[in-house]
Tab-separated table of C-alpha atoms in Angstrom:
chain	number	residue	atom	x	y	z
P	131	MET	CA	-0.071	0.208	0.302
P	132	ALA	CA	1.253	3.754	-1.061
P	133	ALA	CA	2.142	5.833	2.018
P	134	SER	CA	-0.560	7.819	2.815
P	135	ASN	CA	-0.385	11.964	2.348
P	136	ILE	CA	-1.021	13.293	5.583
P	137	PRO	CA	-0.034	16.977	5.303
P	138	ALA	CA	1.266	18.584	9.528
P	139	ASP	CA	-0.611	21.831	9.004
P	140	LEU	CA	-4.440	20.135	8.917
P	141	LEU	CA	-6.228	19.022	11.454
P	142	TYR	CA	-7.689	15.439	11.419
P	143	THR	CA	-10.652	13.283	12.363
P	144	ALA	CA	-10.704	9.553	13.094
P	145	ASP	CA	-13.744	9.848	10.433
P	146	HIS	CA	-10.894	10.541	7.915
P	147	GLU	CA	-11.917	13.925	7.237
P	148	TYR	CA	-9.350	16.697	7.208
P	149	LEU	CA	-9.765	20.372	8.639
P	150	ARG	CA	-7.890	23.852	7.120
P	151	LEU	CA	-8.574	26.430	8.949
P	152	ALA	CA	-8.618	30.001	7.334
P	153	ASP	CA	-7.523	33.541	9.203
P	154	ASP	CA	-11.288	34.670	8.338
P	155	GLY	CA	-13.023	32.053	10.495
P	156	THR	CA	-13.720	29.680	8.088
P	157	ALA	CA	-12.342	26.543	7.377
P	158	SER	CA	-11.831	23.745	4.015
P	159	VAL	CA	-13.308	20.156	4.576
P	160	GLY	CA	-12.573	17.437	2.628
P	161	ILE	CA	-11.408	13.621	2.819
P	162	THR	CA	-8.056	12.290	3.970
P	163	ASP	CA	-5.399	10.943	0.953
P	164	PHE	CA	-6.037	7.922	3.564
P	165	ALA	CA	-9.886	7.851	3.239
P	166	GLN	CA	-9.432	8.317	-1.008
P	167	GLY	CA	-7.307	5.230	-1.605
P	168	GLU	CA	-9.658	3.072	0.612
P	169	LEU	CA	-12.709	4.176	-0.944
P	170	GLY	CA	-11.069	4.029	-4.536
P	171	ASP	CA	-12.615	5.611	-7.496
P	172	ILE	CA	-15.264	8.217	-6.640
P	173	VAL	CA	-17.843	8.640	-8.629
P	174	PHE	CA	-19.982	10.817	-6.816
P	175	VAL	CA	-20.427	13.366	-3.936
P	176	GLU	CA	-23.762	14.569	-2.354
P	177	LEU	CA	-23.041	17.877	-0.393
P	178	PRO	CA	-25.401	20.161	1.572
P	179	PRO	CA	-26.477	23.711	-0.017
P	180	VAL	CA	-24.730	26.700	1.042
P	181	GLY	CA	-26.361	27.931	4.333
P	182	THR	CA	-26.991	24.310	5.545
P	183	ALA	CA	-25.784	24.037	9.321
P	184	VAL	CA	-23.934	21.232	10.227
P	185	ALA	CA	-22.784	19.437	13.508
P	186	ALA	CA	-19.648	18.067	14.771
P	187	HIS	CA	-19.505	13.985	13.623
P	188	ALA	CA	-22.747	14.318	11.911
P	189	THR	CA	-23.439	13.191	8.863
P	190	PHE	CA	-23.351	16.495	6.116
P	191	GLY	CA	-23.418	14.467	2.635
P	192	THR	CA	-22.218	10.996	1.127
P	193	ILE	CA	-19.789	10.458	-1.190
P	194	GLU	CA	-20.202	7.324	-4.259
P	195	ALA	CA	-17.356	5.144	-4.822
P	196	VAL	CA	-17.439	2.373	-7.477
P	197	LYS	CA	-17.723	-0.184	-4.050
P	198	ALA	CA	-20.018	2.125	-1.719
P	199	VAL	CA	-21.816	4.719	-0.277
P	200	SER	CA	-20.456	6.719	2.531
P	201	ASP	CA	-20.982	9.054	4.577
P	202	LEU	CA	-19.197	12.417	5.046
P	203	LYS	CA	-18.731	13.391	8.823
P	204	ALA	CA	-17.948	17.158	9.912
P	205	PRO	CA	-15.069	17.702	12.118
P	206	VAL	CA	-16.536	20.641	13.847
P	207	SER	CA	-20.301	22.669	13.942
P	208	GLY	CA	-20.817	25.545	11.795
P	209	GLU	CA	-22.343	26.957	8.251
P	210	VAL	CA	-21.708	25.939	5.095
P	211	VAL	CA	-20.642	28.922	3.094
P	212	GLU	CA	-19.200	27.402	0.062
P	213	ILE	CA	-19.376	23.962	-1.449
P	214	ASN	CA	-16.517	22.471	-4.148
P	215	PRO	CA	-18.457	23.770	-7.659
P	216	ARG	CA	-15.948	21.030	-9.531
P	217	LEU	CA	-17.044	17.990	-8.165
P	218	ASP	CA	-20.677	17.871	-9.594
P	219	ALA	CA	-18.840	17.158	-13.026
P	220	GLU	CA	-15.511	16.182	-11.753
P	221	PRO	CA	-15.609	13.616	-8.696
P	222	ALA	CA	-12.583	11.977	-9.361
P	223	LEU	CA	-10.308	15.567	-8.259
P	224	VAL	CA	-11.038	13.713	-4.643
P	225	ASN	CA	-9.262	11.416	-5.779
P	226	THR	CA	-6.289	13.218	-6.918
P	227	ASP	CA	-6.040	16.138	-4.958
P	228	PRO	CA	-7.735	15.534	-2.177
P	229	TYR	CA	-6.201	18.388	-0.028
P	230	GLY	CA	-6.342	20.787	-3.121
P	231	ASP	CA	-8.549	20.722	-5.477
P	232	GLY	CA	-10.556	18.036	-3.988
P	233	TRP	CA	-12.284	19.894	-0.925
P	234	LEU	CA	-15.865	19.502	-0.333
P	235	ILE	CA	-16.987	22.331	1.277
P	236	ARG	CA	-16.120	25.860	3.336
P	237	ILE	CA	-17.835	26.216	6.607
P	238	ARG	CA	-17.804	29.237	9.317
P	239	VAL	CA	-16.951	27.287	12.020
P	240	ALA	CA	-19.245	28.145	14.742
P	241	ASP	CA	-16.802	27.908	18.061
P	242	PRO	CA	-12.621	28.106	17.130
P	243	ALA	CA	-12.369	26.278	20.393
P	244	ALA	CA	-14.067	23.079	18.946
P	245	ARG	CA	-10.441	22.363	16.928
P	246	ASP	CA	-8.999	21.502	20.559
P	247	GLY	CA	-10.782	18.407	19.956
P	248	LEU	CA	-9.650	17.196	16.549
P	249	LEU	CA	-6.395	15.106	15.487
P	250	GLY	CA	-2.647	16.504	14.523
P	251	ALA	CA	-0.760	15.259	11.258
P	252	ALA	CA	0.884	12.880	14.067
P	253	ASP	CA	-1.700	11.662	16.187
P	254	TYR	CA	-3.604	10.677	12.623
P	255	ALA	CA	-1.032	8.918	10.956
P	256	THR	CA	-0.881	6.549	14.313
P	257	ALA	CA	-4.547	6.260	13.993
P	258	ILE	CA	-4.268	4.928	10.399
P	259	GLY	CA	-1.278	3.069	11.380
P	260	ALA	CA	0.778	5.258	8.922
J	1019	MET	CA	-36.188	-1.514	-0.086
J	1020	ALA	CA	-37.756	0.081	3.082
J	1021	LEU	CA	-37.387	-3.235	4.965
J	1022	ASP	CA	-33.485	-3.684	3.743
J	1023	HIS	CA	-33.391	-0.296	4.949
J	1024	ALA	CA	-35.170	-0.945	8.435
J	1025	LEU	CA	-32.642	-4.100	8.812
J	1026	LEU	CA	-29.776	-1.351	8.441
J	1027	THR	CA	-31.287	0.432	11.014
J	1028	ARG	CA	-31.143	-2.717	13.087
J	1029	ALA	CA	-27.857	-3.739	11.956
J	1030	GLN	CA	-26.497	-0.301	13.646
J	1031	ARG	CA	-28.213	-1.529	17.161
J	1032	THR	CA	-27.296	-5.231	16.707
J	1033	ASP	CA	-24.732	-7.854	15.910
J	1034	GLU	CA	-27.023	-8.976	13.389
J	1035	CYS	CA	-26.181	-9.842	9.490
J	1036	VAL	CA	-28.817	-10.722	7.713
J	1037	LEU	CA	-28.793	-11.870	4.072
J	1038	ARG	CA	-32.319	-11.640	2.161
J	1039	THR	CA	-33.258	-12.632	-1.106
J	1040	TYR	CA	-36.117	-11.916	-3.131
J	1041	ALA	CA	-37.810	-11.500	-6.734
J	1042	TRP	CA	-40.353	-8.433	-7.796
J	1043	SER	CA	-43.805	-8.989	-8.119
J	1044	ARG	CA	-43.517	-7.355	-11.894
J	1045	PRO	CA	-40.654	-5.683	-13.876
J	1046	THR	CA	-39.328	-2.818	-12.255
J	1047	VAL	CA	-35.601	-0.580	-12.421
J	1048	SER	CA	-34.273	0.298	-9.715
J	1049	VAL	CA	-31.821	3.295	-9.884
J	1050	GLY	CA	-28.351	4.242	-7.803
J	1051	ARG	CA	-28.753	6.560	-4.491
J	1052	HIS	CA	-26.939	9.068	-6.637
J	1053	GLN	CA	-27.261	8.227	-10.525
J	1054	ARG	CA	-28.705	10.732	-12.724
J	1055	THR	CA	-32.105	10.095	-13.623
J	1056	VAL	CA	-33.536	12.897	-15.212
J	1057	GLY	CA	-33.154	13.192	-18.837
J	1058	ILE	CA	-31.578	9.969	-19.076
J	1059	TYR	CA	-35.020	8.350	-18.527
J	1060	ASP	CA	-38.077	9.281	-19.197
J	1061	ARG	CA	-40.985	8.977	-16.417
J	1062	ALA	CA	-44.070	9.299	-18.509
J	1063	ARG	CA	-42.869	6.499	-20.697
J	1064	ALA	CA	-42.216	4.452	-17.770
J	1065	ALA	CA	-45.673	5.143	-15.897
J	1066	ARG	CA	-47.153	4.514	-19.612
J	1067	LEU	CA	-45.449	0.907	-20.164
J	1068	GLY	CA	-46.691	-0.075	-16.023
J	1069	ILE	CA	-43.002	0.109	-15.463
J	1070	PRO	CA	-42.006	1.355	-11.900
J	1071	VAL	CA	-38.950	3.320	-11.184
J	1072	VAL	CA	-37.487	2.893	-7.656
J	1073	ARG	CA	-34.560	4.592	-6.165
J	1074	ARG	CA	-31.983	2.623	-3.873
J	1075	PRO	CA	-30.607	3.754	-0.898
J	1076	THR	CA	-27.270	2.034	-2.051
J	1077	GLY	CA	-25.004	3.334	-4.864
J	1078	GLY	CA	-24.613	1.979	-8.286
J	1079	ARG	CA	-26.642	2.205	-11.845
J	1080	ALA	CA	-30.019	1.205	-13.321
J	1081	VAL	CA	-30.923	-2.914	-13.013
J	1082	VAL	CA	-33.815	-4.187	-14.344
J	1083	HIS	CA	-35.543	-6.458	-11.754
J	1084	GLY	CA	-37.092	-8.911	-13.897
J	1085	ARG	CA	-35.048	-12.442	-15.424
J	1086	GLU	CA	-33.172	-11.935	-11.809
J	1087	VAL	CA	-32.878	-13.018	-7.763
J	1088	THR	CA	-31.986	-9.638	-5.794
J	1089	TYR	CA	-30.415	-10.124	-2.344
J	1090	SER	CA	-29.314	-7.440	0.162
J	1091	VAL	CA	-27.357	-8.085	3.044
J	1092	THR	CA	-27.745	-5.850	5.939
J	1093	ALA	CA	-24.808	-6.110	8.642
J	1094	PRO	CA	-22.549	-4.012	11.135
J	1095	VAL	CA	-20.044	-2.179	9.065
J	1096	THR	CA	-16.799	-4.427	10.964
J	1097	ALA	CA	-18.785	-8.242	11.180
J	1098	LEU	CA	-17.765	-9.301	7.706
J	1099	GLY	CA	-13.970	-8.297	8.257
J	1100	PRO	CA	-11.886	-5.928	6.736
J	1101	ALA	CA	-13.452	-5.749	3.298
J	1102	PRO	CA	-17.223	-6.326	3.602
J	1103	TYR	CA	-18.079	-6.012	-0.092
J	1104	ASP	CA	-15.505	-8.706	-1.197
J	1105	ALA	CA	-16.483	-10.657	1.330
J	1106	ILE	CA	-20.011	-10.692	0.073
J	1107	ASN	CA	-18.786	-11.279	-3.618
J	1108	HIS	CA	-17.298	-14.557	-1.673
J	1109	LEU	CA	-20.388	-15.994	-0.138
J	1110	LEU	CA	-21.839	-14.728	-4.002
J	1111	LEU	CA	-19.576	-17.401	-5.803
J	1112	ASP	CA	-20.049	-20.338	-3.031
J	1113	ALA	CA	-23.665	-20.195	-3.851
J	1114	LEU	CA	-22.752	-20.305	-7.228
J	1115	ALA	CA	-20.643	-22.867	-7.473
J	1116	ARG	CA	-23.062	-24.735	-5.467
J	1117	LEU	CA	-25.349	-24.202	-8.367
J	1118	GLY	CA	-23.139	-25.365	-10.854
J	1119	VAL	CA	-21.683	-22.285	-11.728
J	1120	ALA	CA	-17.990	-21.042	-12.282
J	1121	ALA	CA	-18.032	-17.802	-11.555
J	1122	SER	CA	-15.081	-15.602	-10.664
J	1123	LEU	CA	-14.069	-11.750	-9.843
J	1124	ALA	CA	-13.110	-9.420	-12.095
J	1125	PRO	CA	-9.995	-8.004	-11.703
J	1126	ALA	CA	-9.141	-4.632	-10.530
J	1127	SER	CA	-8.267	-3.870	-13.873
J	1128	HIS	CA	-11.788	-3.917	-14.838
J	1129	ALA	CA	-12.012	-0.980	-12.415
J	1130	VAL	CA	-14.350	1.982	-14.059
J	1131	ARG	CA	-15.187	5.547	-13.310
J	1132	PRO	CA	-18.577	6.448	-14.821
J	1133	ASP	CA	-18.166	9.919	-14.949
J	1134	GLY	CA	-20.626	12.010	-16.912
J	1135	ASP	CA	-22.628	10.504	-19.436
J	1136	ARG	CA	-21.692	7.139	-18.477
J	1137	ALA	CA	-23.146	7.775	-15.361
J	1138	ALA	CA	-26.391	6.754	-17.448
J	1139	LEU	CA	-25.126	3.232	-17.967
J	1140	PRO	CA	-26.833	-0.001	-16.803
J	1141	CYS	CA	-25.477	-1.597	-13.633
J	1142	PHE	CA	-24.301	-4.527	-16.515
J	1143	ALA	CA	-22.843	-2.741	-19.011
J	1144	ALA	CA	-19.544	-3.164	-17.704
J	1145	ALA	CA	-17.869	-4.950	-14.619
J	1146	ALA	CA	-15.888	-3.052	-11.959
J	1147	GLY	CA	-12.796	-4.744	-10.353
J	1148	GLY	CA	-14.381	-7.163	-7.715
J	1149	GLU	CA	-18.020	-7.767	-9.297
J	1150	ILE	CA	-18.538	-11.731	-10.261
J	1151	VAL	CA	-18.224	-12.421	-13.831
J	1152	THR	CA	-18.672	-15.698	-15.921
J	1153	ASP	CA	-16.332	-15.688	-19.321
J	1154	GLY	CA	-15.822	-11.920	-18.723
J	1155	ARG	CA	-19.417	-10.673	-18.445
J	1156	LYS	CA	-20.746	-9.197	-15.687
J	1157	LEU	CA	-23.396	-11.855	-13.910
J	1158	ALA	CA	-24.024	-9.912	-10.704
J	1159	GLY	CA	-24.222	-6.524	-9.788
J	1160	SER	CA	-23.887	-4.981	-6.329
J	1161	ALA	CA	-23.762	-1.385	-4.563
J	1162	GLN	CA	-23.372	-0.571	-0.514
J	1163	TRP	CA	-24.556	2.050	1.768
J	1164	GLN	CA	-22.214	1.933	4.663
J	1165	HIS	CA	-24.140	4.454	7.253
J	1166	ASP	CA	-23.823	5.243	10.845
J	1167	GLY	CA	-21.305	2.064	11.183
J	1168	ALA	CA	-23.984	-0.405	9.716
J	1169	LEU	CA	-24.079	-1.465	5.749
J	1170	LEU	CA	-26.442	-2.344	3.271
J	1171	GLN	CA	-25.161	-4.148	0.166
J	1172	HIS	CA	-27.948	-4.668	-2.332
J	1173	GLY	CA	-26.863	-6.891	-5.608
J	1174	SER	CA	-28.723	-8.952	-8.810
J	1175	ILE	CA	-27.816	-12.071	-10.102
J	1176	LEU	CA	-29.092	-12.433	-13.685
J	1177	VAL	CA	-31.530	-15.358	-14.520
J	1178	ASP	CA	-32.005	-14.247	-18.073
J	1179	ASP	CA	-30.864	-11.076	-18.992
J	1180	ASP	CA	-33.575	-9.119	-19.634
J	1181	GLN	CA	-31.788	-5.161	-19.045
J	1182	GLU	CA	-32.150	-4.535	-22.538
J	1183	LEU	CA	-35.794	-2.962	-21.474
J	1184	LEU	CA	-33.571	-0.131	-20.079
J	1185	THR	CA	-33.055	1.753	-23.343
J	1186	CYS	CA	-36.733	1.558	-23.703
J	1187	LEU	CA	-37.104	3.963	-20.858
J	1188	THR	CA	-34.965	6.827	-22.733
J	1189	PRO	CA	-36.764	9.718	-23.963
J	1190	ASP	CA	-35.315	8.881	-27.644
J	1191	ALA	CA	-36.137	5.444	-27.700
J	1192	MET	CA	-37.729	4.206	-30.623
J	1193	THR	CA	-40.463	1.786	-29.604
J	1194	PRO	CA	-43.732	1.383	-29.041
J	1195	LEU	CA	-42.351	-0.982	-26.506
J	1196	GLY	CA	-44.179	-4.220	-26.951
J	1197	PRO	CA	-44.923	-6.712	-23.819
J	1198	VAL	CA	-42.305	-6.101	-21.348
J	1199	ALA	CA	-42.247	-10.270	-21.741
J	1200	THR	CA	-40.976	-10.017	-25.303
J	1201	ALA	CA	-38.585	-7.608	-23.652
J	1202	ARG	CA	-37.234	-10.239	-21.465
J	1203	HIS	CA	-35.911	-12.285	-24.520
J	1204	ILE	CA	-34.012	-9.534	-26.187
J	1205	GLU	CA	-30.679	-10.541	-26.493
J	1206	VAL	CA	-28.058	-8.245	-24.745
J	1207	ARG	CA	-24.194	-7.927	-25.244
J	1208	GLY	CA	-21.916	-7.463	-22.506
J	1209	ALA	CA	-23.744	-9.240	-19.787
J	1210	ALA	CA	-24.156	-12.792	-18.403
J	1211	SER	CA	-26.760	-15.125	-17.481
J	1212	LEU	CA	-27.382	-17.892	-15.108
J	1213	ARG	CA	-29.397	-19.639	-18.315
J	1214	ALA	CA	-25.898	-18.785	-20.005
J	1215	ALA	CA	-23.771	-20.580	-17.788
J	1216	LEU	CA	-26.214	-23.594	-16.775
J	1217	GLY	CA	-27.520	-24.352	-20.260
J	1218	ARG	CA	-30.973	-23.792	-17.777
J	1219	ALA	CA	-32.920	-20.975	-15.596
J	1220	PRO	CA	-32.901	-21.548	-12.102
J	1221	THR	CA	-35.967	-20.515	-10.151
J	1222	VAL	CA	-35.412	-18.227	-7.665
J	1223	GLY	CA	-35.771	-20.420	-4.907
J	1224	ASP	CA	-32.865	-22.850	-6.215
J	1225	VAL	CA	-30.765	-19.403	-6.143
J	1226	ALA	CA	-31.984	-18.321	-2.821
J	1227	ASP	CA	-31.504	-22.268	-1.307
J	1228	ALA	CA	-27.773	-22.150	-2.546
J	1229	LEU	CA	-26.988	-18.398	-0.822
J	1230	ALA	CA	-28.609	-19.834	2.302
J	1231	ALA	CA	-26.440	-22.731	2.484
J	1232	ALA	CA	-23.418	-20.956	1.480
J	1233	VAL	CA	-24.399	-18.796	4.715
J	1234	ARG	CA	-24.905	-21.930	7.005
J	1235	ALA	CA	-21.438	-23.059	5.573
J	1236	ARG	CA	-20.403	-20.142	7.346
J	1237	ASP	CA	-22.316	-20.004	10.304
J	1238	PRO	CA	-23.983	-23.510	10.797
J	1239	ASP	CA	-25.960	-21.417	13.644
J	1240	ALA	CA	-27.636	-18.901	11.144
J	1241	GLU	CA	-31.775	-18.614	11.804
J	1242	PRO	CA	-34.479	-17.812	8.970
J	1243	LEU	CA	-35.511	-13.853	9.517
J	1244	ILE	CA	-38.203	-13.181	11.513
J	1245	VAL	CA	-39.926	-9.694	10.314
J	1246	ASP	CA	-41.207	-8.962	14.188
J	1247	GLU	CA	-43.406	-5.973	15.234
J	1248	GLU	CA	-40.611	-3.412	16.004
J	1249	LEU	CA	-38.612	-4.288	12.370
J	1250	GLY	CA	-42.012	-4.322	10.339
J	1251	ARG	CA	-43.135	-1.127	12.010
J	1252	THR	CA	-39.568	0.428	11.034
J	1253	ALA	CA	-39.862	-0.717	7.386
J	1254	GLU	CA	-43.285	0.516	7.234
J	1255	SER	CA	-42.442	3.949	8.311
J	1256	LEU	CA	-39.603	4.355	5.523
J	1257	ARG	CA	-42.006	3.169	3.067
J	1258	ALA	CA	-43.058	6.565	2.121
J	1259	LEU	CA	-39.649	7.834	1.329
J	1260	TYR	CA	-39.282	4.973	-1.486
J	1261	ALA	CA	-42.802	5.470	-2.891
J	1262	ASP	CA	-42.073	9.007	-2.884
J	1263	ASP	CA	-41.262	10.306	-6.540
J	1264	THR	CA	-39.238	13.461	-5.249
J	1265	TRP	CA	-37.003	10.664	-3.879
J	1266	THR	CA	-36.835	8.781	-7.114
J	1267	TRP	CA	-36.698	11.314	-9.604
J	1268	ARG	CA	-34.474	13.639	-7.188
J	1269	ARG	CA	-31.476	14.069	-10.104
C-alpha cells in the first residue's frame, strides 16, 4: 500500500476528514488521502446547500465510490458558506487532489475552540497505522 | 427497499447480519442513490409502460429487476471483516458454485469510473473490479451503502439477460414497446446470465437455497429472518420515502 499523504498543517478526525483553518474564521473540509485510497474511484459527491448548518461528527453529505456509498462527517459545527462547484462534474478530483482541488465544503466555524478535539497530523498518522 | 433500510437500522443496534433474497412482483427498474435519471430515463414513458422505477439507498447504476434474483445483506460494518464488499462477493461465488456456475471476480483492472454520460449506463454494461463475472461478462452487480456503523449491500444476479428493457425508457427510444415479456428475450451483449452459464434457468428458490447454504457453511447457527413487530414498524415508516417520486426522480 502506498504511503498516505498527511499534511502537517491540517487537523483530522478519526472518520478521515480533514479541516484546513483559514484566518477569516472559515475552514475547508475534505477527506484524507488515506480515505480516498480506501474508497477507490469516487464517482459522486453529494453536498449540502450553502447556508446549511452542520454539526460536529454528524453526517453532512455522502460520497460514492465504485463499491460503496459512505457518509461524510463534519469535523466541527458551523455553517456551510461554499461547496466545491467542480465536484459534480469532476468527482475524481477527490482522488487526485484530496487536499487541493478535491476539497468538499467550506464552513464558518461556530466555535474556534472545537478544533481542540481534532487530531494533529502525527496522531492521525498513528490512528491509521501510517 | 424499505425493509432493507429497516434491517440496516437494526444492524446499527445489534450485531445481526442478514441475507435476504427476493424477486419482484413485476419488472421494475431500480436506480442508484446518486444516479442521474432526469433526462436519462423518461418518467412518463415508464408510467405508460407500467414499469415502476425506484431509487435505491445504495450506490451503483440502473438494474431491471425482471429475470433476476435480488439479494440484500445488512450487517455492522466491522462484522464481515476488513473488506465486507469482497466478503459478500465471495459468499455469492460460493452460492453460484453450489448451483454449478464457475464464476470469478473481475480483476481490479476492470475498474470503471462512470463519469458524465457514462454515469447513465446500466449496471450490467460493465463489470468493475471485484464484481462477479463468467467468461468476462457481468453476472451479478452489487452496490453498498455504509451508514452510521452498518452496511446495506444490494445486488442482482441475472437469471436471463433482460436488461435491454432499460433502453425502452430512454427519451429517444423509438419503440412502441411490446409486452414486457417480449423484452425479456432480447439478447444483450455485455451481461452474463445463469441460463447461459447452466443451459437452464434456475428458479428464484434454487438461487435462494444456494445462498442460504453458503451462509450456513459460514455460520451453522444461522436462522431464518423473522420480521417482528418493531422491524415491520420501521419498514412501514420508511416505505413512504421509497414510494415518493421526489426521491426517485430527485436528480
